[in-house]
Coordinates of C-alpha atoms in Angstrom, one line a residue:
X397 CA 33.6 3.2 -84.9
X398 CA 36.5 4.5 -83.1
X399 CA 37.7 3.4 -80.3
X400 CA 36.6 4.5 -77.0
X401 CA 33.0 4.8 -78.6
X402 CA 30.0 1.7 -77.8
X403 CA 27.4 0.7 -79.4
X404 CA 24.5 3.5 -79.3
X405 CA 21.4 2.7 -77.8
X406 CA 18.1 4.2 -78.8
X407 CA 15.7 4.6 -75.6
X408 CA 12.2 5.8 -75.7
X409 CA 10.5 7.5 -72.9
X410 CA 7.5 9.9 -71.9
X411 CA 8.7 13.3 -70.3
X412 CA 7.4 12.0 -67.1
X413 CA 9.7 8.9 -67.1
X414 CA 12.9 11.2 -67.4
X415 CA 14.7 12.1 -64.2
X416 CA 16.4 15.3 -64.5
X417 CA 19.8 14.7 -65.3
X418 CA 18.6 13.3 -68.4
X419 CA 16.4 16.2 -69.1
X420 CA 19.5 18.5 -68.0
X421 CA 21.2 16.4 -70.8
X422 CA 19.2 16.6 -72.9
X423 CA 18.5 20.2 -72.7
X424 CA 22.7 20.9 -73.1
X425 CA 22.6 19.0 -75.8
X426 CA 19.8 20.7 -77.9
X427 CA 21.7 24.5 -76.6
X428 CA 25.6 23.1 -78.1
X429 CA 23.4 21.6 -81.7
X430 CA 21.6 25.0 -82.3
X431 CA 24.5 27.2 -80.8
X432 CA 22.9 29.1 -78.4
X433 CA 19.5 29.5 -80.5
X434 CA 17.5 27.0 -78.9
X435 CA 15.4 29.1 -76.2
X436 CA 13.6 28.7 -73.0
X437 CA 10.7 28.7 -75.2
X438 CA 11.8 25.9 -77.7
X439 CA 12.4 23.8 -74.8
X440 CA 9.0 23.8 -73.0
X441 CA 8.0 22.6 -76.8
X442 CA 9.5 19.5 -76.7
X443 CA 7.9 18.9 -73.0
X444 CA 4.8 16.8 -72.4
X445 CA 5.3 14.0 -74.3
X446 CA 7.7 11.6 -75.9
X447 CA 11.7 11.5 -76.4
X448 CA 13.8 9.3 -78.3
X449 CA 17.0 9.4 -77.1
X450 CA 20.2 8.3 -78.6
X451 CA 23.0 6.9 -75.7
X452 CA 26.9 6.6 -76.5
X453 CA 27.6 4.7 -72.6
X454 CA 26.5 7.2 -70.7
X455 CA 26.6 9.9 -73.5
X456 CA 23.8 11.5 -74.7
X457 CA 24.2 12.1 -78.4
X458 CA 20.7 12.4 -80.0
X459 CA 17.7 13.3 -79.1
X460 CA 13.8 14.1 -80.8
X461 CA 10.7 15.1 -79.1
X462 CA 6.9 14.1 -80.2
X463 CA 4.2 16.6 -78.8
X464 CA 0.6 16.5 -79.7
X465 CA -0.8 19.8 -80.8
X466 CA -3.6 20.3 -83.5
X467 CA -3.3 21.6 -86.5
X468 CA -6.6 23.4 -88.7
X469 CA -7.2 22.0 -91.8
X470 CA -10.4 21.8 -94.2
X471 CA -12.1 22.8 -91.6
X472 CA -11.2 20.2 -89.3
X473 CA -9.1 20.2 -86.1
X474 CA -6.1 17.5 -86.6
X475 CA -4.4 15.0 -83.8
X476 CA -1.2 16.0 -85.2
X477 CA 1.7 14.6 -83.7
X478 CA 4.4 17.7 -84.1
X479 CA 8.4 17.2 -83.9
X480 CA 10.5 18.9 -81.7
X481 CA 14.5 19.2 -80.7
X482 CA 15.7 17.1 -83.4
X483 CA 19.2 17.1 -82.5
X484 CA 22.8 14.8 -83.2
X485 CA 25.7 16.1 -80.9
X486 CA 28.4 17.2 -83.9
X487 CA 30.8 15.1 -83.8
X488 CA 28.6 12.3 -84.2
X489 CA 26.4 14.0 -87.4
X490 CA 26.8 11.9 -90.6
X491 CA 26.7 8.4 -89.2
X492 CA 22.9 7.5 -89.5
X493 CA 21.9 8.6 -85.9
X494 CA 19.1 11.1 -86.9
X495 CA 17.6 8.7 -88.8
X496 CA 17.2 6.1 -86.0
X497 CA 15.9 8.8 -83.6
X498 CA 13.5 9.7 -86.4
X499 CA 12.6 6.1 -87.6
X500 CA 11.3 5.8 -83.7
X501 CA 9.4 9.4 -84.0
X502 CA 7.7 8.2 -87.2
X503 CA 6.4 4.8 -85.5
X504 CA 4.8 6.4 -83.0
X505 CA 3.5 8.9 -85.2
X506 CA 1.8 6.1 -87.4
X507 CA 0.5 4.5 -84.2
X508 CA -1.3 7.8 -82.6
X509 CA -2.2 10.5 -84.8
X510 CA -3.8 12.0 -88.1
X511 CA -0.6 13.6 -89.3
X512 CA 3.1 14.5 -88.7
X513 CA 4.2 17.5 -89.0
X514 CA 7.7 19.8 -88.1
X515 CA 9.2 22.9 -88.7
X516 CA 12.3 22.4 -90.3
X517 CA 15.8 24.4 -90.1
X518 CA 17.1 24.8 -93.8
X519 CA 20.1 22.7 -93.1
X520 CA 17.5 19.7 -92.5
X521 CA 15.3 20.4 -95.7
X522 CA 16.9 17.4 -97.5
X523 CA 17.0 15.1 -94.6
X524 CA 13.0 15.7 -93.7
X525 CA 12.2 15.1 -97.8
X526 CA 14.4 12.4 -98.0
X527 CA 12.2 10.5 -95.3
X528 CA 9.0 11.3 -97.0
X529 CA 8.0 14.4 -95.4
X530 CA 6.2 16.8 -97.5
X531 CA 6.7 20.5 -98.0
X532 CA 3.9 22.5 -96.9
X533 CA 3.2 24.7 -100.0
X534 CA 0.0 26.3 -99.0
X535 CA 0.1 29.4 -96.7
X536 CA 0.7 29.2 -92.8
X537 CA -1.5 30.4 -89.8
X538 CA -1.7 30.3 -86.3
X539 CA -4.9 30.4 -84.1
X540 CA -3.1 33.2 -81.2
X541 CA -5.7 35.1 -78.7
X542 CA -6.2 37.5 -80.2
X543 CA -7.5 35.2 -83.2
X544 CA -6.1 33.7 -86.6
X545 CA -2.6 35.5 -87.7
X546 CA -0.7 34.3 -90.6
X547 CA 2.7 33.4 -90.6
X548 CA 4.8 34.1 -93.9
X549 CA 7.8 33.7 -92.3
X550 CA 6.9 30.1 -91.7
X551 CA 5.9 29.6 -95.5
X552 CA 8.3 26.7 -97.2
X553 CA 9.9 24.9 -93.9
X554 CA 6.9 23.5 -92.5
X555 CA 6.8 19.4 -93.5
X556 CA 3.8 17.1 -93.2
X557 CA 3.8 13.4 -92.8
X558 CA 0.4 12.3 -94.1
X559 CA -1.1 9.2 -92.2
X560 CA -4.8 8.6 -92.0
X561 CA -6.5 11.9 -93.3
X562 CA -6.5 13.5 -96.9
X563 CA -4.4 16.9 -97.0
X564 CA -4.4 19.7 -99.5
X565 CA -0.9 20.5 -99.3
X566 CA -1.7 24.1 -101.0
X567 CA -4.3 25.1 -98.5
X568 CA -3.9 27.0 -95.5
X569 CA -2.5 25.1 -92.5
X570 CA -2.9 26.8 -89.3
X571 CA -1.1 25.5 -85.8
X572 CA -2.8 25.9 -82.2
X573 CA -0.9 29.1 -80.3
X574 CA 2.2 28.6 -77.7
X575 CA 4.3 31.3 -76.7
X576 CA 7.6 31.6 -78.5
X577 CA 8.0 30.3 -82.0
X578 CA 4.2 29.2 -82.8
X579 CA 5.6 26.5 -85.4

């Protein structure tokens, strides 16, 4: 550690419990990690539920979202707990930091739900398998109003965190509908 920098703190909070500054944080943060590709949109997504964020002082340098959604699968309809905004402010990548924000998602998500599950960039392919996520190698759908639409372009970056249910990783998978980016 350099100096200047403390000793990062990992807090965990509902939406609800965030005032806005550290919303407004948050939110900059997520816009600077995915250079200006992180949308109105993709922010509502990671609304409603719970953050673990990553504190340098009074620095925000990491953050993840858990939102429930469910997920259609063998004819069932899946508490899944889904992953959003998992971001590391650059100059701090490389030093374990995404791994604490996600070791607190993945409690949570083995206290609460049936399955994980993400959409993941390709630069965080590894980092998602490495942890014991599982490619989704069956094909992709989404329930939208106007009924059940598939999603090729979603086929090979979804990942799945089996917990208490048995999944067929080469059947379909089909998310509930959200405007913007449905995974």
């Amino acid at each position: 550690m350099t100096s200047g920098q403390s000793v990062p703190i990992l807090q965990v909070a509902h939406t609800a419990d965030l005032d806005a500054a550290t919303l407004g944080a948050a939110r900059a943060l997520l816009d600077a990690a995915f250079e200006g590709e992180f949308t109105d949109d993709d922010w509502d997504h990671a609304l409603g539920g719970m953050h673990a964020l990553l504190w340098e002082a009074s620095d925000l340098i990491g953050h993840a979202a858990l939102v429930q959604r469910r997920l259609l699968h063998g004819g069932r309809a899946l508490r899944a707990g889904y992953v959003e905004g998992v971001a590391v402010r650059a100059d701090r990548r490389g030093r374990g930091h995404g791994a604490a924000l996600m070791d607190a998602v993945e409690r949570m998500l083995r206290g609460g739900y049936e399955l994980g599950a993400l959409s993941a960039s390709k630069e965080a392919l590894g980092f998602y398998a490495a942890r014991g996520w599982q490619r989704w190698a069956g094909p992709t759908f989404a329930l939208t109003p106007t009924g059940t639409v598939r999603t090729p372009e979603e086929d090979g970056s979804i990942f799945v965190l089996p917990l208490s249910v048995p999944l067929d990783r080469h059947a379909a998978l089909t998310c509930d509908w959200r405007d913007g980016d449905v995974w």
